[in-house]
């Protein structure tokens, strides 16, 4: 069961100020937000994606750092 130690909550909220584009029927078809709000929303979504990736891999066996370094050296990356 997740707790604050293993699954930190996301306590970030973003106040958006959208403007809407409507079609001839008055139905909203597009939303426009200020660029700074878009960047903040994008950062928050990236954080959520990172947390989901960590949660999906929780419980997998790790690889020791010395093995990773050796493999990177063998591949000519280090």
Short mmCIF file of N, CA and C in Angstrom, two decimals:
data_model
loop_
_atom_site.label_atom_id
_atom_site.label_comp_id
_atom_site.label_asym_id
_atom_site.label_seq_id
_atom_site.Cartn_x
_atom_site.Cartn_y
_atom_site.Cartn_z
N UNK A 1 0.85 -1.18 0.00
CA UNK A 1 0.00 0.00 0.00
C UNK A 1 0.90 1.24 0.00
N UNK A 2 0.67 2.21 -0.91
CA UNK A 2 1.51 3.39 -0.98
C UNK A 2 1.41 4.23 0.28
N UNK A 3 2.53 4.84 0.62
CA UNK A 3 2.53 5.80 1.72
C UNK A 3 3.38 6.99 1.29
N UNK A 4 3.49 7.99 2.16
CA UNK A 4 4.22 9.20 1.78
C UNK A 4 5.70 8.94 1.55
N UNK A 5 6.26 7.89 2.15
CA UNK A 5 7.66 7.58 1.97
C UNK A 5 7.91 6.96 0.60
N UNK A 6 7.05 6.04 0.19
CA UNK A 6 7.26 5.34 -1.07
C UNK A 6 6.56 6.00 -2.24
N UNK A 7 5.56 6.79 -1.99
CA UNK A 7 4.80 7.40 -3.07
C UNK A 7 4.42 8.82 -2.66
N UNK A 8 5.36 9.77 -2.83
CA UNK A 8 5.07 11.12 -2.36
C UNK A 8 3.89 11.72 -3.09
N UNK A 9 3.00 12.39 -2.36
CA UNK A 9 1.84 12.97 -3.01
C UNK A 9 2.25 14.18 -3.85
N UNK A 10 1.48 14.43 -4.88
CA UNK A 10 1.70 15.62 -5.68
C UNK A 10 0.73 16.67 -5.15
N UNK A 11 1.28 17.67 -4.48
CA UNK A 11 0.45 18.70 -3.87
C UNK A 11 0.51 19.99 -4.67
N UNK A 12 0.77 19.88 -5.93
CA UNK A 12 0.92 21.05 -6.78
C UNK A 12 -0.40 21.31 -7.50
N UNK A 13 -0.85 22.53 -7.43
CA UNK A 13 -2.03 22.89 -8.21
C UNK A 13 -1.64 24.07 -9.10
N UNK A 14 -2.30 24.13 -10.23
CA UNK A 14 -2.02 25.18 -11.19
C UNK A 14 -3.32 25.93 -11.44
N UNK A 15 -3.25 27.23 -11.31
CA UNK A 15 -4.43 28.03 -11.63
C UNK A 15 -4.34 28.39 -13.10
N UNK A 16 -5.29 27.89 -13.88
CA UNK A 16 -5.30 28.14 -15.31
C UNK A 16 -6.29 29.25 -15.65
N UNK A 17 -5.95 29.99 -16.66
CA UNK A 17 -6.81 31.08 -17.14
C UNK A 17 -7.08 30.86 -18.63
N UNK A 18 -7.90 29.84 -18.94
CA UNK A 18 -8.13 29.52 -20.35
C UNK A 18 -9.07 30.51 -21.04
N UNK A 19 -8.85 30.62 -22.32
CA UNK A 19 -9.80 31.30 -23.21
C UNK A 19 -10.27 30.22 -24.16
N UNK A 20 -11.54 30.26 -24.52
CA UNK A 20 -12.11 29.20 -25.33
C UNK A 20 -12.48 29.70 -26.72
N UNK A 21 -12.25 28.82 -27.69
CA UNK A 21 -12.70 29.05 -29.06
C UNK A 21 -13.97 28.21 -29.21
N UNK A 22 -14.99 28.83 -29.77
CA UNK A 22 -16.26 28.11 -29.95
C UNK A 22 -16.60 28.04 -31.44
N UNK A 23 -17.35 27.01 -31.80
CA UNK A 23 -17.80 26.89 -33.19
C UNK A 23 -19.10 27.68 -33.37
N UNK A 24 -19.68 27.59 -34.52
CA UNK A 24 -20.91 28.35 -34.81
C UNK A 24 -22.08 27.95 -33.93
N UNK A 25 -22.03 26.73 -33.38
CA UNK A 25 -23.10 26.27 -32.49
C UNK A 25 -22.85 26.68 -31.04
N UNK A 26 -21.73 27.35 -30.79
CA UNK A 26 -21.40 27.76 -29.43
C UNK A 26 -20.69 26.68 -28.63
N UNK A 27 -20.35 25.56 -29.29
CA UNK A 27 -19.65 24.47 -28.61
C UNK A 27 -18.15 24.79 -28.53
N UNK A 28 -17.58 24.60 -27.35
CA UNK A 28 -16.14 24.83 -27.18
C UNK A 28 -15.37 23.80 -28.00
N UNK A 29 -14.45 24.29 -28.79
CA UNK A 29 -13.65 23.39 -29.64
C UNK A 29 -12.16 23.46 -29.32
N UNK A 30 -11.73 24.52 -28.72
CA UNK A 30 -10.31 24.72 -28.39
C UNK A 30 -10.21 25.47 -27.07
N UNK A 31 -9.10 25.25 -26.38
CA UNK A 31 -8.80 26.03 -25.18
C UNK A 31 -7.41 26.62 -25.36
N UNK A 32 -7.27 27.87 -25.01
CA UNK A 32 -5.99 28.56 -25.11
C UNK A 32 -5.61 29.02 -23.71
N UNK A 33 -4.37 28.69 -23.31
CA UNK A 33 -3.88 29.13 -22.00
C UNK A 33 -2.58 29.91 -22.21
N UNK A 34 -2.26 30.81 -21.29
CA UNK A 34 -0.99 31.53 -21.39
C UNK A 34 0.19 30.55 -21.41
N UNK A 35 1.24 30.93 -22.13
CA UNK A 35 2.39 30.05 -22.32
C UNK A 35 3.02 29.63 -21.00
N UNK A 36 3.15 30.53 -20.04
CA UNK A 36 3.74 30.17 -18.74
C UNK A 36 2.91 29.11 -18.03
N UNK A 37 1.59 29.19 -18.13
CA UNK A 37 0.72 28.18 -17.54
C UNK A 37 0.89 26.84 -18.27
N UNK A 38 1.05 26.90 -19.58
CA UNK A 38 1.29 25.69 -20.36
C UNK A 38 2.58 25.01 -19.92
N UNK A 39 3.66 25.80 -19.75
CA UNK A 39 4.94 25.22 -19.33
C UNK A 39 4.83 24.58 -17.95
N UNK A 40 4.14 25.24 -17.03
CA UNK A 40 3.96 24.69 -15.68
C UNK A 40 3.13 23.41 -15.73
N UNK A 41 2.09 23.39 -16.53
CA UNK A 41 1.27 22.19 -16.70
C UNK A 41 2.09 21.05 -17.30
N UNK A 42 2.93 21.38 -18.27
CA UNK A 42 3.79 20.38 -18.89
C UNK A 42 4.77 19.80 -17.86
N UNK A 43 5.36 20.65 -17.01
CA UNK A 43 6.28 20.17 -15.97
C UNK A 43 5.56 19.24 -15.00
N UNK A 44 4.34 19.61 -14.62
CA UNK A 44 3.57 18.77 -13.70
C UNK A 44 3.27 17.42 -14.32
N UNK A 45 2.89 17.40 -15.58
CA UNK A 45 2.60 16.14 -16.27
C UNK A 45 3.86 15.27 -16.39
N UNK A 46 5.01 15.90 -16.61
CA UNK A 46 6.26 15.15 -16.65
C UNK A 46 6.56 14.53 -15.29
N UNK A 47 6.30 15.27 -14.21
CA UNK A 47 6.49 14.73 -12.86
C UNK A 47 5.59 13.53 -12.63
N UNK A 48 4.34 13.63 -13.05
CA UNK A 48 3.40 12.52 -12.89
C UNK A 48 3.89 11.31 -13.68
N UNK A 49 4.36 11.52 -14.91
CA UNK A 49 4.87 10.42 -15.72
C UNK A 49 6.08 9.77 -15.05
N UNK A 50 6.97 10.58 -14.47
CA UNK A 50 8.13 10.03 -13.76
C UNK A 50 7.69 9.17 -12.58
N UNK A 51 6.73 9.66 -11.81
CA UNK A 51 6.25 8.91 -10.65
C UNK A 51 5.61 7.60 -11.09
N UNK A 52 4.85 7.64 -12.18
CA UNK A 52 4.22 6.41 -12.68
C UNK A 52 5.28 5.40 -13.12
N UNK A 53 6.35 5.88 -13.73
CA UNK A 53 7.43 4.99 -14.17
C UNK A 53 8.11 4.35 -12.95
N UNK A 54 8.38 5.14 -11.93
CA UNK A 54 8.99 4.61 -10.71
C UNK A 54 8.08 3.56 -10.08
N UNK A 55 6.80 3.87 -9.99
CA UNK A 55 5.85 2.92 -9.40
C UNK A 55 5.77 1.63 -10.21
N UNK A 56 5.82 1.73 -11.52
CA UNK A 56 5.74 0.55 -12.37
C UNK A 56 6.96 -0.35 -12.18
N UNK A 57 8.10 0.24 -11.84
CA UNK A 57 9.33 -0.53 -11.69
C UNK A 57 9.63 -0.91 -10.24
N UNK A 58 8.78 -0.45 -9.34
CA UNK A 58 9.00 -0.77 -7.92
C UNK A 58 9.02 -2.29 -7.76
N UNK A 59 9.97 -2.77 -7.02
CA UNK A 59 10.08 -4.21 -6.78
C UNK A 59 11.02 -4.91 -7.75
N UNK A 60 11.39 -4.22 -8.84
CA UNK A 60 12.36 -4.83 -9.76
C UNK A 60 13.73 -4.86 -9.10
N UNK A 61 14.50 -5.86 -9.46
CA UNK A 61 15.85 -5.97 -8.93
C UNK A 61 16.72 -4.90 -9.58
N UNK A 62 17.51 -4.21 -8.78
CA UNK A 62 18.41 -3.18 -9.29
C UNK A 62 19.69 -3.77 -9.86
N UNK A 63 20.46 -2.92 -10.52
CA UNK A 63 21.75 -3.32 -11.07
C UNK A 63 22.81 -2.54 -10.30
N UNK A 64 23.81 -3.23 -9.74
CA UNK A 64 24.87 -2.54 -9.00
C UNK A 64 25.59 -1.52 -9.89
N UNK A 65 25.98 -0.40 -9.30
CA UNK A 65 26.63 0.68 -10.04
C UNK A 65 27.88 0.22 -10.76
N UNK A 66 28.69 -0.62 -10.10
CA UNK A 66 29.93 -1.07 -10.75
C UNK A 66 29.63 -1.87 -12.01
N UNK A 67 28.53 -2.60 -12.05
CA UNK A 67 28.15 -3.34 -13.26
C UNK A 67 27.71 -2.39 -14.36
N UNK A 68 26.97 -1.36 -13.99
CA UNK A 68 26.54 -0.37 -14.97
C UNK A 68 27.75 0.34 -15.57
N UNK A 69 28.69 0.75 -14.70
CA UNK A 69 29.90 1.42 -15.19
C UNK A 69 30.69 0.52 -16.13
N UNK A 70 30.83 -0.75 -15.75
CA UNK A 70 31.57 -1.69 -16.58
C UNK A 70 30.91 -1.83 -17.96
N UNK A 71 29.60 -1.95 -17.98
CA UNK A 71 28.88 -2.08 -19.25
C UNK A 71 29.03 -0.82 -20.10
N UNK A 72 28.95 0.35 -19.47
CA UNK A 72 29.12 1.60 -20.21
C UNK A 72 30.54 1.73 -20.76
N UNK A 73 31.53 1.29 -19.99
CA UNK A 73 32.92 1.30 -20.47
C UNK A 73 33.09 0.35 -21.64
N UNK A 74 32.51 -0.84 -21.53
CA UNK A 74 32.59 -1.82 -22.63
C UNK A 74 31.93 -1.30 -23.90
N UNK A 75 30.89 -0.48 -23.74
CA UNK A 75 30.19 0.08 -24.90
C UNK A 75 30.85 1.36 -25.41
N UNK A 76 31.93 1.80 -24.73
CA UNK A 76 32.64 3.00 -25.15
C UNK A 76 31.95 4.29 -24.78
N UNK A 77 30.99 4.22 -23.87
CA UNK A 77 30.26 5.42 -23.45
C UNK A 77 31.02 6.15 -22.35
N UNK A 78 31.70 5.40 -21.50
CA UNK A 78 32.53 6.00 -20.44
C UNK A 78 33.99 5.79 -20.74
#
